[in-house]
Structures are given as structure tokens and as C-alpha cells.
């Protein structure tokens, strides 16, 4: 009976302890799962277990990365141990005593031995290790009872769940913070894109980029440089010292991604790294467009003192790309405006030029005369004219002004006005030419010149009195097949004032003679393979079709030029005049 009473008291005591332990485990779980604060959870775990086993020292070690563990909290140990990282390849599955662990199998245990740790309690979530709980020696120095071991393992399992939940919550918070930041950055980029898109002025775009760096990124030292062809131009800068030379910045255009200045170690950029470090610059951000680096943003340290992180690189790269796209659009817009202005100017020049050429050539008794001016895409300064003079004589003239566009057209108008004003003075052709030349020199300052051929056709005397001022030698093909090139004259008009009189010459004209005046747009008409039409081909056409009427000869010559060019765009006007003695 006595034995039976002891068994009953023992069973009752066991049931009471079991009830107490379950209640304690429930309360422990309730407390640590009521919080997501990892420090509160670590502290409560340590204090609970240290009280249970009566130890004055406890430590929480949690896995941060695969098999890499960090000491996250320590009580009773030096606080210097917090943050210690260790590599643990394998953790025993259950509670174990440090002094009895095989240090060869578990070399990381040496760390705990040095600190006086006696008990290590693994924390597992399913089969995945979460961390370790380490404790110093018990006050009683007693071994752990099997019931205590079971109880501690239960605490460890509950602790693992709470720590994992806290860690998952912390990761979610970090993800949410990153997401919030991304949303903020996207909103910022969206707003900036509207601002950048509304500007087509490069200087204003650069100013907006500067404000963005100051306001959105928080830097007050920067260098913004842009590539212009093979050169580098510093578009804006704010640094504590002279801006690095363009040759040095040129080396940084090899970079394809955002790089901290301290990491510029590749060959060719080390000198740039040293200079930028001296200027307290921290980051180099390429401004890429269609796979090509068009510019650079070199940024100093942030005003907040926070270092640049990987997450910052994406925003800065997007900002740089946004800016360079807008700058490129501004450049293209400026080019389009300039191109349109030039085309408008060419239209004006072409109208001026067309207005100067005679609509109908005056008839010269005994002569068949025709002329043509075929405009190229560019507007040249070609000029031709037939002007009635005294004693039934007529002036024939052809010229080619240097340059193109409106300036050439205006100079051509000046030439026409000069010869029409001077011809009635009844001076010699040599003297008239000298006066035209002097007027040109006064008006142009020697910056422009004209190749010019003109002469008086006398249908009574059947002569041509001419001066050639540097123009293509006209062809005079006589009826007997012989050819004269009309080369007497002097220097081109407009270069120097007349020091020596222009030489004039007179040729006789007979029935069947053919005179061709032409500009270099005829002889230098280009084919697709850059071959010039050439004077030999002009002569061949004249010999072949010389008996045709003047207008037909011009048409045949033009057709031959078109055949030679075979669709190639010509850069100069084609002007020619044919005079045949009937």
C-alpha cells in the first residue's frame, strides 16, 4: 500500500509539472509571437531559457545567408561579440554540450569554447536550421535532466518559428520599402520626363538636369560632359577646383555602366580616378543612347553623407538616359530648324536667280540663239544674258559666281546691274571689264569672285569682240570644222582691283559657225562613280549635232549630260548658251 501511495504522489507530481510546463510553453509562445520586433524576441528567448536552466550568460546566433551565422544578441557576454559572423557548415540536430563536441567535426565550436559557452541549443524550422542558442554554465553545475532537455527543445522550436516569422516580416518590410522607393522614383522620373519633354533648348535641359541632381539626388558637386563628334564638351560643372581636361574625361567614355570612382581600376581610367578622387567625386554615370555613350554625369558625395547603393544606380541611369534622349531631340530639332531655314533661303535665292535671267532672248539678226539654265538642288550663281547695245550690236554674257545660295544670287544681281549700267558708256570692252572688276572688289572685299565671259556681237561686221575673265573657254566651231577656244582676257572678277588692262580679242564669224558658252556645271556634271562629264564629250556632241538649230543643240547636250549622270544628283547649276550664224 505504501508503494502504491508513493506511485500515486509521483504520478500526481509529474502531471502537475507537465501541466506547469505546458502552461509555460503556451505563455512563452504567446509572448514571443505577439511581437514582430526581433530584439524583443531574442531578449525574451534568452531570459526565459537562462531562467529555466539558471545560467547567467546567453547568446542568440541567427543565419543571415546560407551557412553564414551572426551573433545578434548576447547577455552576460561582452557586447563586442555581437555582430560576429561565422561559417557553420553543419549543426547537430539536438541540444549538445560544447565540451563534449568533436571539434574536428564541428570546428566552429572553438569560438564558443573561448567564450565559456557550455550548452548549445539548435533552432530548426522543419529541417532547416534557423540559428543557435548558446548558454554559459549553470549555477548548480548539474547536468540537464531529460525532462529539461525536452522542455528546452520545445522552447527552441517555438523560438525558431517566432524568429522566422519576424525575419519574414522584416523582409516584407524591406521589400515594401524598396517598392515604395521605386514608386517614388518612377513618379519622379515621370514628372521629369514631362519637364524634359517640354524643352527643346539644350541649355535649359542642362539646367533642369542640374536642378534634378541637386533636388532629387542630393549632390552639390557634379560634372556633366557631352560628346560632340570625337570631342568632349563640359556642359555644366560644380566642383571644388579646375574641371579635368577633356582628354582625361574622354577615357571615361569607355564605361558602359555606372561605376563608383573608387572602382575605376581598368587600364586607361586610373589617371581619371586619381583626379576625380582629388575633387571628391564619387560616381560616374554614363549617358547612353542606342548603345553609344553620348555623355557622362560625374557626381560627388551626397549631402546626406549616405553612400550610393546599387538601388541608386538604376534611378541615376534612368535619369541620365532621360536627359540624353531629350538633349539629342533638342539637337535634332535645332538641325531640322537650321535645315528648313537653309531650304527657305535656297528657295529665295533660286527665285532671285530665276528673276535675273531673261525670259525671252532678244533676236539678233542673222543669228540663231538659245540658252538654258537647269537648276540643281543647290542654288549656284550662274548667270547669262543678251543685252541690246548700240549700232545693232548685242552683248552676250555668261558668268559663274563663287559660292551658293542667297549670297551668290545677290552678287549675280550686282554683276547684272553693273554691266547694264556700264554698257551704254560706249567704252572699250577691256575698260568696261576693268570697271566691273573694280566695283566687285569694292562691294565684296575680295571674299567673292566671278568667272565671267562677255562680248559684243556685231551682225553687220560679223565679228565677236570678247573678254574672258577666268571663265571656261567657250567653243567656237567654224563651218570648216576648225575650233577656236576663246581664252583672251585676264583674271577672274572680284579678287584684285584692275592693275593691268584686260586683253580683248575679236574673232570673225561666218555662215555655219557655232559658239557655245557654258558654266562648269556642264563640264563637271558628275556620274554615280564621280566621273566628270568633261569637255571632250562637249566637243563630241557639238561636232555630231552642230548642224542642228541652237535650241536643239542645247537639248541634245542636256540629254547627253543626263545620260552621263544616270540619275546622280548634281551639285551645281547647268547653264549654256548657243549662238549660231545663220
Short mmCIF file of N, CA and C in Angstrom, two decimals, residues 406-488:
data_model
loop_
_atom_site.label_atom_id
_atom_site.label_comp_id
_atom_site.label_asym_id
_atom_site.label_seq_id
_atom_site.Cartn_x
_atom_site.Cartn_y
_atom_site.Cartn_z
N UNK A 406 21.81 82.39 -101.27
CA UNK A 406 21.41 83.79 -101.40
C UNK A 406 22.60 84.73 -101.66
N UNK A 407 23.75 84.56 -100.98
CA UNK A 407 24.88 85.47 -101.27
C UNK A 407 25.30 85.42 -102.73
N UNK A 408 25.34 84.23 -103.32
CA UNK A 408 25.74 84.11 -104.74
C UNK A 408 24.70 84.77 -105.64
N UNK A 409 23.42 84.58 -105.31
CA UNK A 409 22.37 85.16 -106.13
C UNK A 409 22.41 86.69 -106.07
N UNK A 410 22.66 87.23 -104.88
CA UNK A 410 22.73 88.68 -104.75
C UNK A 410 23.93 89.26 -105.50
N UNK A 411 25.06 88.54 -105.48
CA UNK A 411 26.24 89.00 -106.20
C UNK A 411 26.00 88.96 -107.71
N UNK A 412 25.27 87.91 -108.10
CA UNK A 412 24.93 87.82 -109.53
C UNK A 412 24.07 89.01 -109.95
N UNK A 413 23.14 89.42 -109.08
CA UNK A 413 22.30 90.59 -109.37
C UNK A 413 23.15 91.85 -109.48
N UNK A 414 24.19 91.91 -108.63
CA UNK A 414 25.09 93.07 -108.67
C UNK A 414 25.85 93.12 -110.00
N UNK A 415 26.29 91.94 -110.47
CA UNK A 415 27.01 91.89 -111.75
C UNK A 415 26.10 92.36 -112.89
N UNK A 416 24.88 91.83 -112.85
CA UNK A 416 23.95 92.21 -113.93
C UNK A 416 23.71 93.72 -113.95
N UNK A 417 23.50 94.27 -112.74
CA UNK A 417 23.24 95.72 -112.68
C UNK A 417 24.45 96.51 -113.18
N UNK A 418 25.66 96.04 -112.87
CA UNK A 418 26.88 96.75 -113.27
C UNK A 418 27.02 96.77 -114.78
N UNK A 419 26.87 95.60 -115.41
CA UNK A 419 27.12 95.59 -116.86
C UNK A 419 26.02 96.33 -117.60
N UNK A 420 24.77 96.27 -117.10
CA UNK A 420 23.70 97.00 -117.77
C UNK A 420 23.89 98.52 -117.61
N UNK A 421 24.50 98.93 -116.51
CA UNK A 421 24.74 100.35 -116.30
C UNK A 421 25.96 100.84 -117.08
N UNK A 422 26.95 99.97 -117.26
CA UNK A 422 28.21 100.41 -117.87
C UNK A 422 28.21 100.31 -119.40
N UNK A 423 27.44 99.38 -119.95
CA UNK A 423 27.47 99.18 -121.41
C UNK A 423 27.12 100.46 -122.18
N UNK A 424 26.11 101.24 -121.77
CA UNK A 424 25.79 102.47 -122.53
C UNK A 424 26.90 103.51 -122.52
N UNK A 425 27.94 103.35 -121.71
CA UNK A 425 29.02 104.35 -121.66
C UNK A 425 29.90 104.34 -122.89
N UNK A 426 29.69 103.37 -123.78
CA UNK A 426 30.43 103.28 -125.04
C UNK A 426 31.93 103.20 -124.84
N UNK A 427 32.33 102.49 -123.80
CA UNK A 427 33.77 102.29 -123.55
C UNK A 427 34.21 101.00 -124.22
N UNK A 428 35.51 100.82 -124.26
CA UNK A 428 36.03 99.56 -124.82
C UNK A 428 35.66 98.42 -123.87
N UNK A 429 35.60 97.23 -124.45
CA UNK A 429 35.25 96.08 -123.63
C UNK A 429 36.28 95.84 -122.54
N UNK A 430 37.56 96.11 -122.85
CA UNK A 430 38.62 95.95 -121.85
C UNK A 430 38.39 96.88 -120.67
N UNK A 431 38.07 98.15 -120.98
CA UNK A 431 37.86 99.11 -119.91
C UNK A 431 36.60 98.81 -119.12
N UNK A 432 35.54 98.40 -119.84
CA UNK A 432 34.31 98.03 -119.14
C UNK A 432 34.55 96.89 -118.16
N UNK A 433 35.34 95.92 -118.61
CA UNK A 433 35.61 94.77 -117.75
C UNK A 433 36.39 95.20 -116.51
N UNK A 434 37.33 96.12 -116.70
CA UNK A 434 38.09 96.61 -115.57
C UNK A 434 37.20 97.31 -114.56
N UNK A 435 36.24 98.09 -115.06
CA UNK A 435 35.35 98.81 -114.12
C UNK A 435 34.44 97.83 -113.37
N UNK A 436 33.95 96.82 -114.09
CA UNK A 436 33.12 95.81 -113.41
C UNK A 436 33.93 95.13 -112.32
N UNK A 437 35.16 94.82 -112.64
CA UNK A 437 36.03 94.15 -111.64
C UNK A 437 36.25 95.04 -110.42
N UNK A 438 36.53 96.33 -110.66
CA UNK A 438 36.78 97.24 -109.54
C UNK A 438 35.54 97.41 -108.66
N UNK A 439 34.38 97.49 -109.28
CA UNK A 439 33.14 97.59 -108.49
C UNK A 439 32.94 96.36 -107.63
N UNK A 440 33.23 95.21 -108.21
CA UNK A 440 33.10 93.97 -107.44
C UNK A 440 34.03 93.95 -106.24
N UNK A 441 35.27 94.34 -106.46
CA UNK A 441 36.24 94.34 -105.36
C UNK A 441 35.79 95.25 -104.23
N UNK A 442 35.21 96.42 -104.59
CA UNK A 442 34.74 97.35 -103.56
C UNK A 442 33.56 96.76 -102.78
N UNK A 443 32.70 96.04 -103.50
CA UNK A 443 31.48 95.53 -102.85
C UNK A 443 31.72 94.27 -102.03
N UNK A 444 32.67 93.44 -102.45
CA UNK A 444 32.84 92.14 -101.79
C UNK A 444 34.07 92.07 -100.91
N UNK A 445 34.98 93.03 -101.05
CA UNK A 445 36.21 92.99 -100.25
C UNK A 445 37.12 91.84 -100.61
N UNK A 446 36.96 91.29 -101.79
CA UNK A 446 37.83 90.20 -102.24
C UNK A 446 37.43 88.84 -101.73
N UNK A 447 36.29 88.76 -101.04
CA UNK A 447 35.86 87.47 -100.49
C UNK A 447 35.10 86.63 -101.50
N UNK A 448 34.58 87.25 -102.52
CA UNK A 448 33.82 86.54 -103.55
C UNK A 448 34.43 86.83 -104.91
N UNK A 449 34.22 85.95 -105.85
CA UNK A 449 34.74 86.19 -107.19
C UNK A 449 33.78 85.61 -108.21
N UNK A 450 34.00 86.02 -109.45
CA UNK A 450 33.12 85.59 -110.55
C UNK A 450 34.00 85.25 -111.75
N UNK A 451 33.75 84.09 -112.32
CA UNK A 451 34.34 83.82 -113.65
C UNK A 451 33.35 84.36 -114.67
N UNK A 452 33.88 85.09 -115.65
CA UNK A 452 32.96 85.86 -116.48
C UNK A 452 33.48 85.92 -117.93
N UNK A 453 32.55 85.71 -118.84
CA UNK A 453 32.87 85.89 -120.27
C UNK A 453 31.78 86.74 -120.87
N UNK A 454 32.21 87.75 -121.63
CA UNK A 454 31.23 88.56 -122.33
C UNK A 454 31.86 89.16 -123.58
N UNK A 455 30.94 89.63 -124.44
CA UNK A 455 31.44 90.20 -125.68
C UNK A 455 30.35 90.90 -126.46
N UNK A 456 30.77 91.65 -127.48
CA UNK A 456 29.82 92.33 -128.37
C UNK A 456 29.72 91.55 -129.66
N UNK A 457 28.48 91.19 -130.02
CA UNK A 457 28.24 90.53 -131.32
C UNK A 457 27.80 91.62 -132.29
N UNK A 458 28.54 91.73 -133.38
CA UNK A 458 28.21 92.74 -134.40
C UNK A 458 27.71 91.99 -135.64
N UNK A 459 26.39 92.02 -135.87
CA UNK A 459 25.85 91.26 -137.01
C UNK A 459 26.16 91.90 -138.37
N UNK A 460 26.59 93.15 -138.35
CA UNK A 460 26.93 93.81 -139.61
C UNK A 460 28.36 93.46 -140.00
N UNK A 461 29.27 93.67 -139.04
CA UNK A 461 30.68 93.35 -139.31
C UNK A 461 30.97 91.87 -139.19
N UNK A 462 29.95 91.10 -138.66
CA UNK A 462 30.10 89.65 -138.44
C UNK A 462 31.35 89.36 -137.61
N UNK A 463 31.40 90.03 -136.47
CA UNK A 463 32.52 89.83 -135.55
C UNK A 463 31.99 89.62 -134.12
N UNK A 464 32.86 89.04 -133.32
CA UNK A 464 32.62 88.93 -131.87
C UNK A 464 33.84 89.50 -131.17
N UNK A 465 33.62 90.61 -130.45
CA UNK A 465 34.68 91.23 -129.65
C UNK A 465 34.45 90.79 -128.20
N UNK A 466 35.44 90.11 -127.58
CA UNK A 466 35.15 89.48 -126.29
C UNK A 466 36.30 89.69 -125.30
N UNK A 467 35.98 89.44 -124.00
CA UNK A 467 36.95 89.35 -122.91
C UNK A 467 36.57 88.14 -122.05
N UNK A 468 37.55 87.35 -121.76
CA UNK A 468 37.31 86.18 -120.91
C UNK A 468 38.02 86.40 -119.57
N UNK A 469 37.22 86.61 -118.49
CA UNK A 469 37.78 86.85 -117.15
C UNK A 469 37.72 85.55 -116.35
N UNK A 470 38.61 84.64 -116.73
CA UNK A 470 38.76 83.40 -115.96
C UNK A 470 37.66 82.38 -116.13
N UNK A 471 36.83 82.53 -117.16
CA UNK A 471 35.70 81.61 -117.35
C UNK A 471 36.13 80.43 -118.23
N UNK A 472 35.29 79.36 -118.21
CA UNK A 472 35.53 78.23 -119.11
C UNK A 472 35.63 78.76 -120.54
N UNK A 473 36.65 78.25 -121.26
CA UNK A 473 36.84 78.77 -122.62
C UNK A 473 35.66 78.34 -123.50
N UNK A 474 34.93 79.31 -124.06
CA UNK A 474 33.83 78.94 -124.97
C UNK A 474 34.38 78.26 -126.23
N UNK A 475 33.53 77.43 -126.82
CA UNK A 475 33.87 76.77 -128.09
C UNK A 475 33.36 77.63 -129.23
N UNK A 476 34.23 77.88 -130.22
CA UNK A 476 33.80 78.48 -131.49
C UNK A 476 34.18 77.49 -132.57
N UNK A 477 33.16 76.77 -133.04
CA UNK A 477 33.40 75.75 -134.08
C UNK A 477 33.01 76.36 -135.43
N UNK A 478 34.01 76.49 -136.27
CA UNK A 478 33.77 77.10 -137.58
C UNK A 478 33.14 76.09 -138.52
N UNK A 479 32.60 76.64 -139.56
CA UNK A 479 31.90 75.81 -140.54
C UNK A 479 32.83 74.78 -141.17
N UNK A 480 34.11 75.10 -141.24
CA UNK A 480 35.06 74.15 -141.84
C UNK A 480 35.54 73.09 -140.84
N UNK A 481 35.00 73.11 -139.64
CA UNK A 481 35.36 72.10 -138.63
C UNK A 481 36.47 72.52 -137.69
N UNK A 482 37.13 73.61 -137.97
CA UNK A 482 38.19 74.06 -137.05
C UNK A 482 37.57 74.65 -135.79
N UNK A 483 38.34 74.65 -134.73
CA UNK A 483 37.83 75.10 -133.42
C UNK A 483 38.74 76.18 -132.84
N UNK A 484 38.10 77.21 -132.34
CA UNK A 484 38.81 78.22 -131.54
C UNK A 484 38.26 78.17 -130.12
N UNK A 485 39.19 78.24 -129.14
CA UNK A 485 38.76 78.39 -127.74
C UNK A 485 39.00 79.84 -127.35
N UNK A 486 37.99 80.52 -126.90
CA UNK A 486 38.06 81.96 -126.68
C UNK A 486 38.64 82.21 -125.29
N UNK A 487 39.97 82.40 -125.26
CA UNK A 487 40.68 82.43 -123.98
C UNK A 487 41.35 83.77 -123.68
N UNK A 488 41.14 84.77 -124.47
CA UNK A 488 41.79 86.06 -124.24
C UNK A 488 41.03 86.84 -123.16
#
